[in-house]
CSV table of C-alpha atoms in Angstrom, one decimal:
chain,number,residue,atom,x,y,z
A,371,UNK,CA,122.0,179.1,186.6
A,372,UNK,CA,121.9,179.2,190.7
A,373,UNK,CA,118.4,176.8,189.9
A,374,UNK,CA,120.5,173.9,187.7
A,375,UNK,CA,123.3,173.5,190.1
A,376,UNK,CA,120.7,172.7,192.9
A,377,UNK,CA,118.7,170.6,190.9
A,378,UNK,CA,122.3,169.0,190.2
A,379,UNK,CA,122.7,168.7,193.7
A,380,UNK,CA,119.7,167.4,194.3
A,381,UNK,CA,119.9,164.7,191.7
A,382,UNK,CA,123.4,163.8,192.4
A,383,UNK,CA,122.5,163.1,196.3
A,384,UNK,CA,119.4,161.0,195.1
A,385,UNK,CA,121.1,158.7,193.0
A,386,UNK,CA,123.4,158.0,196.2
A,387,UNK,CA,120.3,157.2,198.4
A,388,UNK,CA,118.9,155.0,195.6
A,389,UNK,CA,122.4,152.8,195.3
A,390,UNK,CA,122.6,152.7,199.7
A,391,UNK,CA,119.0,151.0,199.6
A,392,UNK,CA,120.2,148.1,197.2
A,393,UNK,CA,122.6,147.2,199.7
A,394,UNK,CA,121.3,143.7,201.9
A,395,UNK,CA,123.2,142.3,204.4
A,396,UNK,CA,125.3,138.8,204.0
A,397,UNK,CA,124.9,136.0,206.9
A,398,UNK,CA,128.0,134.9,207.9
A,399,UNK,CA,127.3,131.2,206.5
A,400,UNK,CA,127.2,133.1,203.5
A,401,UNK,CA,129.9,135.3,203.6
A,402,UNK,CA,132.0,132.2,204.7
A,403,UNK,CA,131.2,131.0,201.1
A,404,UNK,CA,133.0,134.5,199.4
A,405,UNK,CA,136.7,133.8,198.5
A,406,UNK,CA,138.5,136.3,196.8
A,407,UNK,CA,142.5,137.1,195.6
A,408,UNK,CA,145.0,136.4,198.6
A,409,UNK,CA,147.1,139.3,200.3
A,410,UNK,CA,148.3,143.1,198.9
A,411,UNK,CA,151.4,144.5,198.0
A,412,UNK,CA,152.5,147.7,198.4
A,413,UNK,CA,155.6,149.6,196.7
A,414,UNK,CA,157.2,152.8,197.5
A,415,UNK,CA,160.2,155.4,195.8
A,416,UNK,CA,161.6,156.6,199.0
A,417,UNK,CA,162.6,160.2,199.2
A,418,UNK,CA,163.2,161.0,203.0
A,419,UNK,CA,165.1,164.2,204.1
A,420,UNK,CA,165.9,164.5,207.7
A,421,UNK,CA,167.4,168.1,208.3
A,422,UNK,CA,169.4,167.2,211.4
A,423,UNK,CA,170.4,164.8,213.3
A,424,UNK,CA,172.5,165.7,217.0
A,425,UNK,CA,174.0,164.0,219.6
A,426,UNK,CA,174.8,166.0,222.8
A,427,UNK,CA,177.0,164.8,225.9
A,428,UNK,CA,175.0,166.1,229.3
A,429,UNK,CA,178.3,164.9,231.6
A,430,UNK,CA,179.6,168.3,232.5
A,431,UNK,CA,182.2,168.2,229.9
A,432,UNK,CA,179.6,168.4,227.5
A,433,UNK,CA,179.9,168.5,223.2
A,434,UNK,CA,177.9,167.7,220.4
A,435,UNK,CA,178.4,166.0,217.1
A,436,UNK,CA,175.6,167.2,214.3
A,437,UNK,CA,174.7,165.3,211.1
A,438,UNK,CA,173.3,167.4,208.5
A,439,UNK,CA,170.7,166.4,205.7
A,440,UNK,CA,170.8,163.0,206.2
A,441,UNK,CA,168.7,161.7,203.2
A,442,UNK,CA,167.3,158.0,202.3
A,443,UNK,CA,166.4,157.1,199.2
A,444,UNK,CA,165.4,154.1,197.1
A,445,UNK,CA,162.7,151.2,196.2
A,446,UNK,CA,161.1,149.3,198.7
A,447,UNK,CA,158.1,146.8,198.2
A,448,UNK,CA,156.0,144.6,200.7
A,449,UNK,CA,153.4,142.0,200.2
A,450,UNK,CA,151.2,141.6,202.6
A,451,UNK,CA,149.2,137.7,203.9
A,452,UNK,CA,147.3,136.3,206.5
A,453,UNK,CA,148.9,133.0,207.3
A,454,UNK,CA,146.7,130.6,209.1
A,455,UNK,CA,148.1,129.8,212.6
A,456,UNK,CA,149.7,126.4,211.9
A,457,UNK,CA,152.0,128.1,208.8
A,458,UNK,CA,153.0,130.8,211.6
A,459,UNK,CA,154.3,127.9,214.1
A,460,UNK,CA,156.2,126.1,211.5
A,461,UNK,CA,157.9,129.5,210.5
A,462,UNK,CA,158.8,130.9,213.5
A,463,UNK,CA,159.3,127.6,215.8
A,464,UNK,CA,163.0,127.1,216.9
A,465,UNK,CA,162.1,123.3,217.0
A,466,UNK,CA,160.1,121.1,214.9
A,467,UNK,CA,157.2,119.1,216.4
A,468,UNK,CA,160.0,116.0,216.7
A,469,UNK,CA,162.1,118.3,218.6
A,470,UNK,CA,164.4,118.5,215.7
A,471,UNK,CA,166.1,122.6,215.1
A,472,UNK,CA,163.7,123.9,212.3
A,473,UNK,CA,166.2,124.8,209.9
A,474,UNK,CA,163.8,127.0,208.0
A,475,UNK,CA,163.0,129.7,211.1
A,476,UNK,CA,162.5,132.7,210.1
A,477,UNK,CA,162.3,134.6,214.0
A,478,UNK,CA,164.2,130.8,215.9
A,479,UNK,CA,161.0,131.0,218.7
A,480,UNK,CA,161.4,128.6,220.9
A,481,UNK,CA,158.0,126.9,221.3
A,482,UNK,CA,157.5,125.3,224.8
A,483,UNK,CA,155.1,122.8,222.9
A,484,UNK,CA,157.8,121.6,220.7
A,485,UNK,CA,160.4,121.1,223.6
A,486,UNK,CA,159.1,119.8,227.1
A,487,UNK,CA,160.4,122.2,230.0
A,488,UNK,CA,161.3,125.1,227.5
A,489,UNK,CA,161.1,128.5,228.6
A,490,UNK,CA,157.7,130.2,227.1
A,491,UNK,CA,159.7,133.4,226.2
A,492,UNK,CA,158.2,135.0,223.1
A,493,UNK,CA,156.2,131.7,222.8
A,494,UNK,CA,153.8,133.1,225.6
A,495,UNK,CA,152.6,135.5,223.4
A,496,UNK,CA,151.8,133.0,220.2
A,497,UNK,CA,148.7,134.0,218.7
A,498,UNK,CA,145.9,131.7,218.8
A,499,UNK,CA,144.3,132.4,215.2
A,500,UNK,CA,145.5,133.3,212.1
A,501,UNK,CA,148.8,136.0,211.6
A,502,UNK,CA,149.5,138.9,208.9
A,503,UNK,CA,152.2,138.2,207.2
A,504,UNK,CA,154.5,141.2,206.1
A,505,UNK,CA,157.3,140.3,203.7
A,506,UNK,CA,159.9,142.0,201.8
A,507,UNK,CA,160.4,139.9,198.8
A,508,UNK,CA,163.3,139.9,196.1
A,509,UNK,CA,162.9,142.9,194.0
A,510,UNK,CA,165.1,142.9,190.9
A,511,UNK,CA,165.8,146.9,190.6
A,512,UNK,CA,168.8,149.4,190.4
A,513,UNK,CA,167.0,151.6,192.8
A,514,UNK,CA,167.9,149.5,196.0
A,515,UNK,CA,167.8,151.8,199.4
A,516,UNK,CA,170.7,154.5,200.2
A,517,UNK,CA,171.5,157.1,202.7
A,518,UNK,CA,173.9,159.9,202.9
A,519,UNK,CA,175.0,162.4,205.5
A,520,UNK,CA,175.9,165.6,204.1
A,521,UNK,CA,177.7,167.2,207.2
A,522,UNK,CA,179.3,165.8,210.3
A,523,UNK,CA,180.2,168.8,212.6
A,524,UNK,CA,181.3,169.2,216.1
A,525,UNK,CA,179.6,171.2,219.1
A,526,UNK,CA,179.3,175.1,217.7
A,527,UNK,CA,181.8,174.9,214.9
A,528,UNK,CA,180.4,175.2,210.9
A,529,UNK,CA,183.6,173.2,210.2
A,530,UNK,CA,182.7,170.0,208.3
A,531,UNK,CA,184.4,166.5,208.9
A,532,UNK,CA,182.8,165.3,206.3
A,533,UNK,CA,180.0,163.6,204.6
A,534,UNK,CA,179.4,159.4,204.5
A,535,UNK,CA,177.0,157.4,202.5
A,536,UNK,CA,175.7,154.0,202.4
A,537,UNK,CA,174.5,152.2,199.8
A,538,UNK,CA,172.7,148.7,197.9
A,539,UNK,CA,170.7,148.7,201.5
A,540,UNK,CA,168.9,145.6,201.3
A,541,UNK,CA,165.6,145.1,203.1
A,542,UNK,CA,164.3,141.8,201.2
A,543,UNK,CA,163.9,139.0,203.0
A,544,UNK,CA,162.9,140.6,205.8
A,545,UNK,CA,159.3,139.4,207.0
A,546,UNK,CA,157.2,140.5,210.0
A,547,UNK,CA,154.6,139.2,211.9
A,548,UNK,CA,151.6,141.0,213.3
A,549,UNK,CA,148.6,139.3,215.7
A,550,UNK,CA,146.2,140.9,218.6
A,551,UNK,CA,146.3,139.1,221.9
């Protein structure tokens, strides 16, 4: 019995090998030719539980204030791009190339291109090449995000004020951008 699983083994490993020598590089003219589906989404059911969360004063009249099992809950989904540079500008730009207010900013960057004298603020660190594009779309779904607080207590007391909640948190719509400079 010992003898099969070896030879198992043993064929198992060789198959691999065989497959890993059919593999042949790709020039990049030709892998410049390749296209494929654009972008990924990703969706999660949240079920966070935080045990604690407390605030202490360090003046020398001191106190605390403790919330207990704090949990956040709900749907959340994301697609994620990679948005040539250009579509970036036009998104984030404060100004149009005109100098007109680009009433469909998303971030309202000012772009120092687009207005002559401008400050460079976040403009200065405008990638050069193309942008991931993380967005939060419109999801149709009951389970929209919530949190609660269990227990608010003071300093060293167990005595409760109370519990709050929030609820119908809405993320979508929300997009961020990510680049290397």
């Amino acid at each position: 019995m010992k003898l099969l699983k070896q030879l198992a083994v043993v064929a198992a490993l060789s198959s691999i090998a065989s497959y890993a020598s059919a593999l042949t590089p790709i020039a990049d003219s030709d892998l410049s030719k390749v296209s494929g589906r654009d972008g990924v989404s990703i969706a999660a059911d949240l079920h966070i539980n935080i045990g604690e969360f407390k605030y202490t004063d360090t003046d020398s009249t001191g106190g605390s204030v403790r919330f207990g099992n704090i949990s956040i809950t709900g749907a959340i989904a994301a697609t994620i791009d990679i948005v040539n540079n250009a579509t970036f500008q036009g998104e984030v730009s404060a100004f149009n190339a005109d100098g007109t207010a680009n009433t469909a900013t998303t971030l309202g960057v000012i772009s120092p291109l687009a207005v002559p004298g401008a400050s460079a603020g976040l403009a200065a660190f405008a990638p050069k090449g193309d942008v991931v594009k993380i967005a939060i779309p419109l999801v149709d779904t009951t389970k929209n995000l919530a949190m609660s607080v269990d227990s608010i207590k003071m300093g060293n007391s167990d005595a409760s004020f109370g519990k709050f909640e929030m609820k119908d948190i809405k993320l979508q719509g929300t997009t961020v951008y990510i680049w290397a400079h």
